[in-house]
Amino acid sequence: MTAHILHPLVRKLQTVFDLSEKEKEAVLTLPFLVRELKAGQDIVREQDRPSQCCVILDGFAFRYKIFDEGRRQILSFHIPGDIPDLQSLHLEVMDHSLATLVPTRVAFIPHHALQALLHAEPKIAGAFWREALIDASIFREWVGNIGRRPALARLAHVLCEIFTRIRALGLSDDHSFPLPVTQEELADAMGLSTVHVNRMMMELRAGGLIRTPRRAIIIENWEGLKEVGQFDPAYLHIRRSVL
Amino acid sequence: MTAHILHPLVRKLQTVFDLSEKEKEAVLTLPFLVRELKAGQDIVREQDRPSQCCVILDGFAFRYKIFDEGRRQILSFHIPGDIPDLQSLHLEVMDHSLATLVPTRVAFIPHHALQALLHAEPKIAGAFWREALIDASIFREWVGNIGRRPALARLAHVLCEIFTRIRALGLSDDHSFPLPVTQEELADAMGLSTVHVNRMMMELRAGGLIRTPRRAIIIENWEGLKEVGQFDPAYLHIRRSVL
DNA sequence: CGTTAACTTGATAGCATTCAACTAGCGTGG
DNA sequence: CCACGCTAGTTGAATGCTATCAAGTTAACG
């Protein structure tokens, strides 16, 4: 069977609860428009008033804000199946921007179609609620990660999080995963400078915790990395069955 | 007319949309249990599995996590009308704790009653969605505030936010507001040390931006404070009519 | 191969932390 | 009523983590 284009969304929802055939059908018959975006391209911008949401189909995306003097803060990373601008269903104006990290395919789904789906399928509505709340939980963890952890732990923690989320989706079965993120982007995500990220990265490698072949990460010592980053995945609210 | 005990919740919802009499009635007939809590008392703790949500009736509350070696990160402050643990409706296990800042009255409402309300009153369900999404938006702003702003701006920004939220609720009509927060708590909210908060506070006072009579803040120069904190209230998604 | 983006390295500067002590305010009890 | 004691706020000195600046090196790609 060939996978439906919106399959990544179904797969993501299935990590939250078991979809019935009818529910799966309801998701897969959503109207959508696919776009292929290049790396580093904005999908939505701060102050926009979107009339649609976007599903990441493959690739990676991130949300960000620009502060004084061009200082950028990356707010979250997004992987296939995510709907990073789901909030626009209820908040008219974007308070941040969304962009691609690498060449990425996204599907745009009109707000009214999503509203109709959520109205017709309460269980799916619940799953969307859950997703949005997990989103918020991740922000909380980032607040603490940036506010209260030194640079090395901060980096280890971010790597642990990305790996855990990718793995929960079944996109990695060993301890390696694609990380198409430059050190500059990591720096902007962690509130650090590029130079310092580089040094922390080297320290993790020197400690035998990770290896970094081109554009990817191999975790050599998962327990050690978790330890350094004080990583406890509880805040990701991943169902045990998926882990 | 004497105000109903749950009136703070109605007032908060009314800052989001205009409730019909029927909707107002539905909120006010929610079953609840009132508790009077002393200052510095936990309402819910990390790892708890609540079966109810709490509404702040009067007083102040905050969410926090404890990191390595007892380092605390405060994640958000909450004012009357807020439901800081609304997420527990969809996320079983608490990923953080919730505590009072001062003596505070809270109303506990069982999950099932809230579920029933949201099912019966779609507009209220929408308002709750909005609240939860604004919650997340505030976390995003905090990520950037902590990650990308120097201490003085960080402090100014936090003060601007608290003032704006209190004012939007109609709890302050001039430029003063109660701020029952110690410098230690501010420090834990901003990822700074107490000593440094103290110095930044003095700097704001020296600049004629604020005055701090006991347990309160008077903003002497609102434009100036916004400027220092680079404060733009867009992320609070407050309806214009309320501002 | 040339060119550009990403990464690496070294030196210096600075913001914020830590440690330690001291002061002011306030409630409580003798 | 005043003293004690606690909490919150204030101050100074020294340290340190991280930023900044400036080059240099490697890797990717046409």
PDB file of C-alpha atoms in Angstrom, chain A:
ATOM      1  CA  MET A   1       0.000   0.000   0.000  1.00  0.00           C
ATOM      2  CA  THR A   2       1.265   3.417  -0.853  1.00  0.00           C
ATOM      3  CA  ALA A   3       1.158   5.821   2.012  1.00  0.00           C
ATOM      4  CA  HIS A   4      -1.224   8.727   1.800  1.00  0.00           C
ATOM      5  CA  ILE A   5       0.431  12.124   1.716  1.00  0.00           C
ATOM      6  CA  LEU A   6      -1.022  13.050   5.097  1.00  0.00           C
ATOM      7  CA  HIS A   7       0.237   9.814   6.590  1.00  0.00           C
ATOM      8  CA  PRO A   8       2.811  11.571   8.800  1.00  0.00           C
ATOM      9  CA  LEU A   9      -0.047  13.310  10.582  1.00  0.00           C
ATOM     10  CA  VAL A  10      -1.844  10.024  11.162  1.00  0.00           C
ATOM     11  CA  ARG A  11       1.331   8.446  12.448  1.00  0.00           C
ATOM     12  CA  LYS A  12       1.792  11.305  14.857  1.00  0.00           C
ATOM     13  CA  LEU A  13      -1.784  11.073  16.109  1.00  0.00           C
ATOM     14  CA  GLN A  14      -1.347   7.365  16.607  1.00  0.00           C
ATOM     15  CA  THR A  15       1.421   8.050  19.067  1.00  0.00           C
ATOM     16  CA  VAL A  16      -1.278   9.754  21.131  1.00  0.00           C
ATOM     17  CA  PHE A  17      -4.158   7.282  20.831  1.00  0.00           C
ATOM     18  CA  ASP A  18      -5.403   4.468  18.629  1.00  0.00           C
ATOM     19  CA  LEU A  19      -7.364   5.856  15.731  1.00  0.00           C
ATOM     20  CA  SER A  20     -10.435   3.986  14.511  1.00  0.00           C
ATOM     21  CA  GLU A  21     -10.773   3.401  10.786  1.00  0.00           C
ATOM     22  CA  LYS A  22     -13.407   6.103  10.642  1.00  0.00           C
ATOM     23  CA  GLU A  23     -11.173   8.589  12.395  1.00  0.00           C
ATOM     24  CA  LYS A  24      -8.241   7.737  10.204  1.00  0.00           C
ATOM     25  CA  GLU A  25     -10.468   8.237   7.199  1.00  0.00           C
ATOM     26  CA  ALA A  26     -11.583  11.620   8.510  1.00  0.00           C
ATOM     27  CA  VAL A  27      -7.990  12.782   8.782  1.00  0.00           C
ATOM     28  CA  LEU A  28      -6.917  11.452   5.411  1.00  0.00           C
ATOM     29  CA  THR A  29      -9.804  13.122   3.591  1.00  0.00           C
ATOM     30  CA  LEU A  30      -8.896  16.562   4.859  1.00  0.00           C
ATOM     31  CA  PRO A  31      -8.390  19.002   2.019  1.00  0.00           C
ATOM     32  CA  PHE A  32      -4.820  20.150   1.699  1.00  0.00           C
ATOM     33  CA  LEU A  33      -2.284  21.838  -0.487  1.00  0.00           C
ATOM     34  CA  VAL A  34       1.264  20.558  -0.611  1.00  0.00           C
ATOM     35  CA  ARG A  35       4.242  22.849  -0.947  1.00  0.00           C
ATOM     36  CA  GLU A  36       7.885  21.990  -1.326  1.00  0.00           C
ATOM     37  CA  LEU A  37      10.008  24.538   0.465  1.00  0.00           C
ATOM     38  CA  LYS A  38      13.709  25.153   0.266  1.00  0.00           C
ATOM     39  CA  ALA A  39      15.906  25.317   3.343  1.00  0.00           C
ATOM     40  CA  GLY A  40      15.751  28.451   5.425  1.00  0.00           C
ATOM     41  CA  GLN A  41      12.449  29.644   4.050  1.00  0.00           C
ATOM     42  CA  ASP A  42       9.706  31.240   6.140  1.00  0.00           C
ATOM     43  CA  ILE A  43       6.408  29.352   6.232  1.00  0.00           C
ATOM     44  CA  VAL A  44       4.513  31.900   8.307  1.00  0.00           C
ATOM     45  CA  ARG A  45       5.728  35.162   9.755  1.00  0.00           C
ATOM     46  CA  GLU A  46       5.121  37.057  12.943  1.00  0.00           C
ATOM     47  CA  GLN A  47       2.069  39.326  12.554  1.00  0.00           C
ATOM     48  CA  ASP A  48       0.582  37.177   9.798  1.00  0.00           C
ATOM     49  CA  ARG A  49      -3.066  36.172  10.133  1.00  0.00           C
ATOM     50  CA  PRO A  50      -3.132  32.660   8.711  1.00  0.00           C
ATOM     51  CA  SER A  51      -6.302  31.009   7.434  1.00  0.00           C
ATOM     52  CA  GLN A  52      -4.683  27.597   7.352  1.00  0.00           C
ATOM     53  CA  CYS A  53      -2.430  25.359   9.405  1.00  0.00           C
ATOM     54  CA  CYS A  54       0.580  23.483   8.121  1.00  0.00           C
ATOM     55  CA  VAL A  55       1.602  19.885   8.677  1.00  0.00           C
ATOM     56  CA  ILE A  56       5.267  19.000   8.337  1.00  0.00           C
ATOM     57  CA  LEU A  57       5.374  16.011   5.953  1.00  0.00           C
ATOM     58  CA  ASP A  58       9.094  15.479   5.763  1.00  0.00           C
ATOM     59  CA  GLY A  59      12.043  17.641   6.669  1.00  0.00           C
ATOM     60  CA  PHE A  60      12.465  19.848   9.704  1.00  0.00           C
ATOM     61  CA  ALA A  61      11.106  23.216  10.757  1.00  0.00           C
ATOM     62  CA  PHE A  62      11.559  25.625  13.630  1.00  0.00           C
ATOM     63  CA  ARG A  63       9.779  28.517  15.253  1.00  0.00           C
ATOM     64  CA  TYR A  64      11.624  31.708  16.115  1.00  0.00           C
ATOM     65  CA  LYS A  65      11.416  35.330  17.134  1.00  0.00           C
ATOM     66  CA  ILE A  66      13.760  38.173  16.345  1.00  0.00           C
ATOM     67  CA  PHE A  67      14.749  40.418  19.207  1.00  0.00           C
ATOM     68  CA  ASP A  68      16.701  43.601  19.462  1.00  0.00           C
ATOM     69  CA  GLU A  69      19.542  44.083  17.023  1.00  0.00           C
ATOM     70  CA  GLY A  70      18.682  40.954  15.096  1.00  0.00           C
ATOM     71  CA  ARG A  71      19.257  38.566  17.964  1.00  0.00           C
ATOM     72  CA  ARG A  72      17.278  35.468  17.139  1.00  0.00           C
ATOM     73  CA  GLN A  73      15.683  33.059  19.570  1.00  0.00           C
ATOM     74  CA  ILE A  74      14.623  29.686  18.268  1.00  0.00           C
ATOM     75  CA  LEU A  75      11.596  28.502  20.216  1.00  0.00           C
ATOM     76  CA  SER A  76      11.125  24.926  19.058  1.00  0.00           C
ATOM     77  CA  PHE A  77      12.092  22.365  16.465  1.00  0.00           C
ATOM     78  CA  HIS A  78       9.496  20.430  14.502  1.00  0.00           C
ATOM     79  CA  ILE A  79       9.521  17.039  12.888  1.00  0.00           C
ATOM     80  CA  PRO A  80       7.192  15.258  10.451  1.00  0.00           C
ATOM     81  CA  GLY A  81       3.626  14.992  11.680  1.00  0.00           C
ATOM     82  CA  ASP A  82       3.837  18.176  13.738  1.00  0.00           C
ATOM     83  CA  ILE A  83       1.417  21.061  13.179  1.00  0.00           C
ATOM     84  CA  PRO A  84       3.567  23.896  14.453  1.00  0.00           C
ATOM     85  CA  ASP A  85       0.989  26.609  13.859  1.00  0.00           C
ATOM     86  CA  LEU A  86      -2.048  24.812  15.200  1.00  0.00           C
ATOM     87  CA  GLN A  87      -2.496  27.745  17.532  1.00  0.00           C
ATOM     88  CA  SER A  88      -3.525  29.941  14.625  1.00  0.00           C
ATOM     89  CA  LEU A  89      -6.879  28.168  14.818  1.00  0.00           C
ATOM     90  CA  HIS A  90      -7.639  30.205  17.916  1.00  0.00           C
ATOM     91  CA  LEU A  91      -5.102  33.029  17.973  1.00  0.00           C
ATOM     92  CA  GLU A  92      -5.574  35.357  15.033  1.00  0.00           C
ATOM     93  CA  VAL A  93      -2.171  36.971  14.838  1.00  0.00           C
ATOM     94  CA  MET A  94       1.100  35.062  14.764  1.00  0.00           C
ATOM     95  CA  ASP A  95       3.348  36.017  17.663  1.00  0.00           C
ATOM     96  CA  HIS A  96       6.385  34.350  16.087  1.00  0.00           C
ATOM     97  CA  SER A  97       7.636  33.029  12.765  1.00  0.00           C
ATOM     98  CA  LEU A  98       7.964  29.514  11.399  1.00  0.00           C
ATOM     99  CA  ALA A  99      10.662  28.461   8.952  1.00  0.00           C
ATOM    100  CA  THR A 100      12.259  25.422   7.377  1.00  0.00           C
ATOM    101  CA  LEU A 101      15.607  24.075   8.499  1.00  0.00           C
ATOM    102  CA  VAL A 102      16.165  21.946   5.394  1.00  0.00           C
ATOM    103  CA  PRO A 103      14.213  21.336   2.207  1.00  0.00           C
ATOM    104  CA  THR A 104      10.816  20.459   3.596  1.00  0.00           C
ATOM    105  CA  ARG A 105       7.424  19.385   2.313  1.00  0.00           C
ATOM    106  CA  VAL A 106       4.439  20.826   4.126  1.00  0.00           C
ATOM    107  CA  ALA A 107       0.696  20.408   3.681  1.00  0.00           C
ATOM    108  CA  PHE A 108      -1.552  23.389   4.290  1.00  0.00           C
ATOM    109  CA  ILE A 109      -4.994  22.599   5.651  1.00  0.00           C
ATOM    110  CA  PRO A 110      -7.656  25.318   5.775  1.00  0.00           C
ATOM    111  CA  HIS A 111      -8.807  26.325   9.234  1.00  0.00           C
ATOM    112  CA  HIS A 112     -12.448  25.647   8.423  1.00  0.00           C
ATOM    113  CA  ALA A 113     -11.659  22.062   7.452  1.00  0.00           C
ATOM    114  CA  LEU A 114      -9.793  21.495  10.704  1.00  0.00           C
ATOM    115  CA  GLN A 115     -12.612  23.083  12.677  1.00  0.00           C
ATOM    116  CA  ALA A 116     -15.062  20.742  10.986  1.00  0.00           C
ATOM    117  CA  LEU A 117     -12.885  17.727  11.744  1.00  0.00           C
ATOM    118  CA  LEU A 118     -12.523  18.676  15.401  1.00  0.00           C
ATOM    119  CA  HIS A 119     -16.256  19.192  15.623  1.00  0.00           C
ATOM    120  CA  ALA A 120     -17.066  15.843  14.049  1.00  0.00           C
ATOM    121  CA  GLU A 121     -14.428  13.760  15.824  1.00  0.00           C
ATOM    122  CA  PRO A 122     -14.173  14.555  19.522  1.00  0.00           C
ATOM    123  CA  LYS A 123     -11.398  12.044  20.080  1.00  0.00           C
ATOM    124  CA  ILE A 124      -9.263  13.730  17.485  1.00  0.00           C
ATOM    125  CA  ALA A 125     -10.099  17.068  19.048  1.00  0.00           C
ATOM    126  CA  GLY A 126      -8.786  15.653  22.297  1.00  0.00           C
ATOM    127  CA  ALA A 127      -5.608  14.517  20.593  1.00  0.00           C
ATOM    128  CA  PHE A 128      -5.075  18.001  19.190  1.00  0.00           C
ATOM    129  CA  TRP A 129      -5.618  19.485  22.636  1.00  0.00           C
ATOM    130  CA  ARG A 130      -2.990  17.093  23.899  1.00  0.00           C
ATOM    131  CA  GLU A 131      -0.544  18.066  21.202  1.00  0.00           C
ATOM    132  CA  ALA A 132      -0.988  21.750  21.957  1.00  0.00           C
ATOM    133  CA  LEU A 133      -0.512  21.154  25.664  1.00  0.00           C
ATOM    134  CA  ILE A 134       2.604  19.081  25.103  1.00  0.00           C
ATOM    135  CA  ASP A 135       3.881  21.919  22.983  1.00  0.00           C
ATOM    136  CA  ALA A 136       3.451  24.190  25.984  1.00  0.00           C
ATOM    137  CA  SER A 137       5.105  21.643  28.251  1.00  0.00           C
ATOM    138  CA  ILE A 138       8.160  21.633  26.015  1.00  0.00           C
ATOM    139  CA  PHE A 139       8.342  25.418  26.222  1.00  0.00           C
ATOM    140  CA  ARG A 140       8.277  25.172  29.982  1.00  0.00           C
ATOM    141  CA  GLU A 141      11.159  22.750  29.916  1.00  0.00           C
ATOM    142  CA  TRP A 142      13.066  25.113  27.644  1.00  0.00           C
ATOM    143  CA  VAL A 143      12.469  28.012  30.019  1.00  0.00           C
ATOM    144  CA  GLY A 144      14.110  25.951  32.725  1.00  0.00           C
ATOM    145  CA  ASN A 145      16.781  24.583  30.455  1.00  0.00           C
ATOM    146  CA  ILE A 146      17.877  28.047  29.414  1.00  0.00           C
ATOM    147  CA  GLY A 147      17.298  29.668  32.768  1.00  0.00           C
ATOM    148  CA  ARG A 148      18.843  27.170  35.104  1.00  0.00           C
ATOM    149  CA  ARG A 149      21.291  24.878  33.348  1.00  0.00           C
ATOM    150  CA  PRO A 150      24.890  25.602  32.375  1.00  0.00           C
ATOM    151  CA  ALA A 151      25.820  25.412  28.718  1.00  0.00           C
ATOM    152  CA  LEU A 152      27.016  21.800  28.591  1.00  0.00           C
ATOM    153  CA  ALA A 153      23.918  20.407  30.274  1.00  0.00           C
ATOM    154  CA  ARG A 154      21.753  22.649  28.148  1.00  0.00           C
ATOM    155  CA  LEU A 155      23.176  21.230  24.964  1.00  0.00           C
ATOM    156  CA  ALA A 156      22.986  17.643  26.170  1.00  0.00           C
ATOM    157  CA  HIS A 157      19.385  18.198  27.143  1.00  0.00           C
ATOM    158  CA  VAL A 158      18.381  19.585  23.760  1.00  0.00           C
ATOM    159  CA  LEU A 159      20.029  16.649  22.002  1.00  0.00           C
ATOM    160  CA  CYS A 160      18.243  14.200  24.285  1.00  0.00           C
ATOM    161  CA  GLU A 161      14.922  15.848  23.569  1.00  0.00           C
ATOM    162  CA  ILE A 162      15.265  15.846  19.810  1.00  0.00           C
ATOM    163  CA  PHE A 163      16.397  12.247  19.803  1.00  0.00           C
ATOM    164  CA  THR A 164      13.558  11.127  22.040  1.00  0.00           C
ATOM    165  CA  ARG A 165      10.938  12.845  19.918  1.00  0.00           C
ATOM    166  CA  ILE A 166      12.330  11.448  16.691  1.00  0.00           C
ATOM    167  CA  ARG A 167      12.532   8.004  18.154  1.00  0.00           C
ATOM    168  CA  ALA A 168       8.991   8.120  19.530  1.00  0.00           C
ATOM    169  CA  LEU A 169       7.826   8.668  15.976  1.00  0.00           C
ATOM    170  CA  GLY A 170       9.742   5.621  14.855  1.00  0.00           C
ATOM    171  CA  LEU A 171      12.112   7.655  12.680  1.00  0.00           C
ATOM    172  CA  SER A 172      15.169   6.149  14.290  1.00  0.00           C
ATOM    173  CA  ASP A 173      15.665   2.652  15.596  1.00  0.00           C
ATOM    174  CA  ASP A 174      19.217   2.820  16.758  1.00  0.00           C
ATOM    175  CA  HIS A 175      20.966   5.657  18.536  1.00  0.00           C
ATOM    176  CA  SER A 176      21.642   7.815  15.542  1.00  0.00           C
ATOM    177  CA  PHE A 177      19.456  10.446  14.000  1.00  0.00           C
ATOM    178  CA  PRO A 178      19.608  13.167  11.423  1.00  0.00           C
ATOM    179  CA  LEU A 179      20.273  16.561  12.925  1.00  0.00           C
ATOM    180  CA  PRO A 180      20.244  19.048  10.109  1.00  0.00           C
ATOM    181  CA  VAL A 181      20.969  21.884  12.485  1.00  0.00           C
ATOM    182  CA  THR A 182      23.975  24.144  12.390  1.00  0.00           C
ATOM    183  CA  GLN A 183      25.757  25.112  15.551  1.00  0.00           C
ATOM    184  CA  GLU A 184      24.496  28.627  15.002  1.00  0.00           C
ATOM    185  CA  GLU A 185      20.915  27.378  15.097  1.00  0.00           C
ATOM    186  CA  LEU A 186      21.602  25.356  18.209  1.00  0.00           C
ATOM    187  CA  ALA A 187      23.073  28.483  19.762  1.00  0.00           C
ATOM    188  CA  ASP A 188      19.956  30.481  18.954  1.00  0.00           C
ATOM    189  CA  ALA A 189      17.820  27.746  20.462  1.00  0.00           C
ATOM    190  CA  MET A 190      19.751  27.663  23.701  1.00  0.00           C
ATOM    191  CA  GLY A 191      20.497  31.325  24.243  1.00  0.00           C
ATOM    192  CA  LEU A 192      24.225  30.785  23.740  1.00  0.00           C
ATOM    193  CA  SER A 193      26.827  32.020  21.295  1.00  0.00           C
ATOM    194  CA  THR A 194      27.932  29.940  18.341  1.00  0.00           C
ATOM    195  CA  VAL A 195      31.465  29.755  19.607  1.00  0.00           C
ATOM    196  CA  HIS A 196      30.399  28.398  22.938  1.00  0.00           C
ATOM    197  CA  VAL A 197      28.126  25.790  21.385  1.00  0.00           C
ATOM    198  CA  ASN A 198      31.102  24.642  19.394  1.00  0.00           C
ATOM    199  CA  ARG A 199      33.156  24.211  22.534  1.00  0.00           C
ATOM    200  CA  MET A 200      30.414  22.338  24.358  1.00  0.00           C
ATOM    201  CA  MET A 201      29.927  20.114  21.330  1.00  0.00           C
ATOM    202  CA  MET A 202      33.593  19.251  21.381  1.00  0.00           C
ATOM    203  CA  GLU A 203      33.394  18.530  25.058  1.00  0.00           C
ATOM    204  CA  LEU A 204      30.552  16.074  24.522  1.00  0.00           C
ATOM    205  CA  ARG A 205      32.542  14.378  21.798  1.00  0.00           C
ATOM    206  CA  ALA A 206      35.685  14.304  23.906  1.00  0.00           C
ATOM    207  CA  GLY A 207      33.686  12.654  26.657  1.00  0.00           C
ATOM    208  CA  GLY A 208      32.680   9.906  24.254  1.00  0.00           C
ATOM    209  CA  LEU A 209      29.008  10.812  24.571  1.00  0.00           C
ATOM    210  CA  ILE A 210      28.285  11.613  20.933  1.00  0.00           C
ATOM    211  CA  ARG A 211      29.784  11.518  17.482  1.00  0.00           C
ATOM    212  CA  THR A 212      28.817  13.977  14.791  1.00  0.00           C
ATOM    213  CA  PRO A 213      29.195  12.701  11.275  1.00  0.00           C
ATOM    214  CA  ARG A 214      27.960  15.203   8.726  1.00  0.00           C
ATOM    215  CA  ARG A 215      24.507  16.569   9.507  1.00  0.00           C
ATOM    216  CA  ALA A 216      23.703  13.828  11.965  1.00  0.00           C
ATOM    217  CA  ILE A 217      24.259  12.777  15.531  1.00  0.00           C
ATOM    218  CA  ILE A 218      25.217   9.382  16.836  1.00  0.00           C
ATOM    219  CA  ILE A 219      24.715   8.951  20.514  1.00  0.00           C
ATOM    220  CA  GLU A 220      27.546   6.822  21.795  1.00  0.00           C
ATOM    221  CA  ASN A 221      26.534   6.842  25.412  1.00  0.00           C
ATOM    222  CA  TRP A 222      22.837   7.463  25.913  1.00  0.00           C
ATOM    223  CA  GLU A 223      22.867   7.050  29.661  1.00  0.00           C
ATOM    224  CA  GLY A 224      25.809   9.387  29.944  1.00  0.00           C
ATOM    225  CA  LEU A 225      24.187  12.030  27.777  1.00  0.00           C
ATOM    226  CA  LYS A 226      20.971  11.874  29.777  1.00  0.00           C
ATOM    227  CA  GLU A 227      23.013  12.219  32.924  1.00  0.00           C
ATOM    228  CA  VAL A 228      24.863  15.291  31.700  1.00  0.00           C
ATOM    229  CA  GLY A 229      21.651  16.890  30.470  1.00  0.00           C
ATOM    230  CA  GLN A 230      19.612  15.818  33.503  1.00  0.00           C
ATOM    231  CA  PHE A 231      17.140  14.564  30.962  1.00  0.00           C
ATOM    232  CA  ASP A 232      13.849  13.122  32.144  1.00  0.00           C
ATOM    233  CA  PRO A 233      11.393  12.622  29.271  1.00  0.00           C
ATOM    234  CA  ALA A 234       8.302  12.946  31.471  1.00  0.00           C
ATOM    235  CA  TYR A 235       7.597  16.439  30.150  1.00  0.00           C
ATOM    236  CA  LEU A 236       7.186  15.057  26.627  1.00  0.00           C
ATOM    237  CA  HIS A 237       4.153  13.080  27.806  1.00  0.00           C
ATOM    238  CA  ILE A 238       4.888  10.246  25.435  1.00  0.00           C
ATOM    239  CA  ARG A 239       2.742   7.184  25.874  1.00  0.00           C
ATOM    240  CA  ARG A 240       4.749   4.385  27.391  1.00  0.00           C
ATOM    241  CA  SER A 241       3.701   2.005  24.624  1.00  0.00           C
ATOM    242  CA  VAL A 242       5.491   4.190  22.106  1.00  0.00           C
ATOM    243  CA  LEU A 243       8.800   4.433  23.910  1.00  0.00           C
TER     244      LEU A 243
END
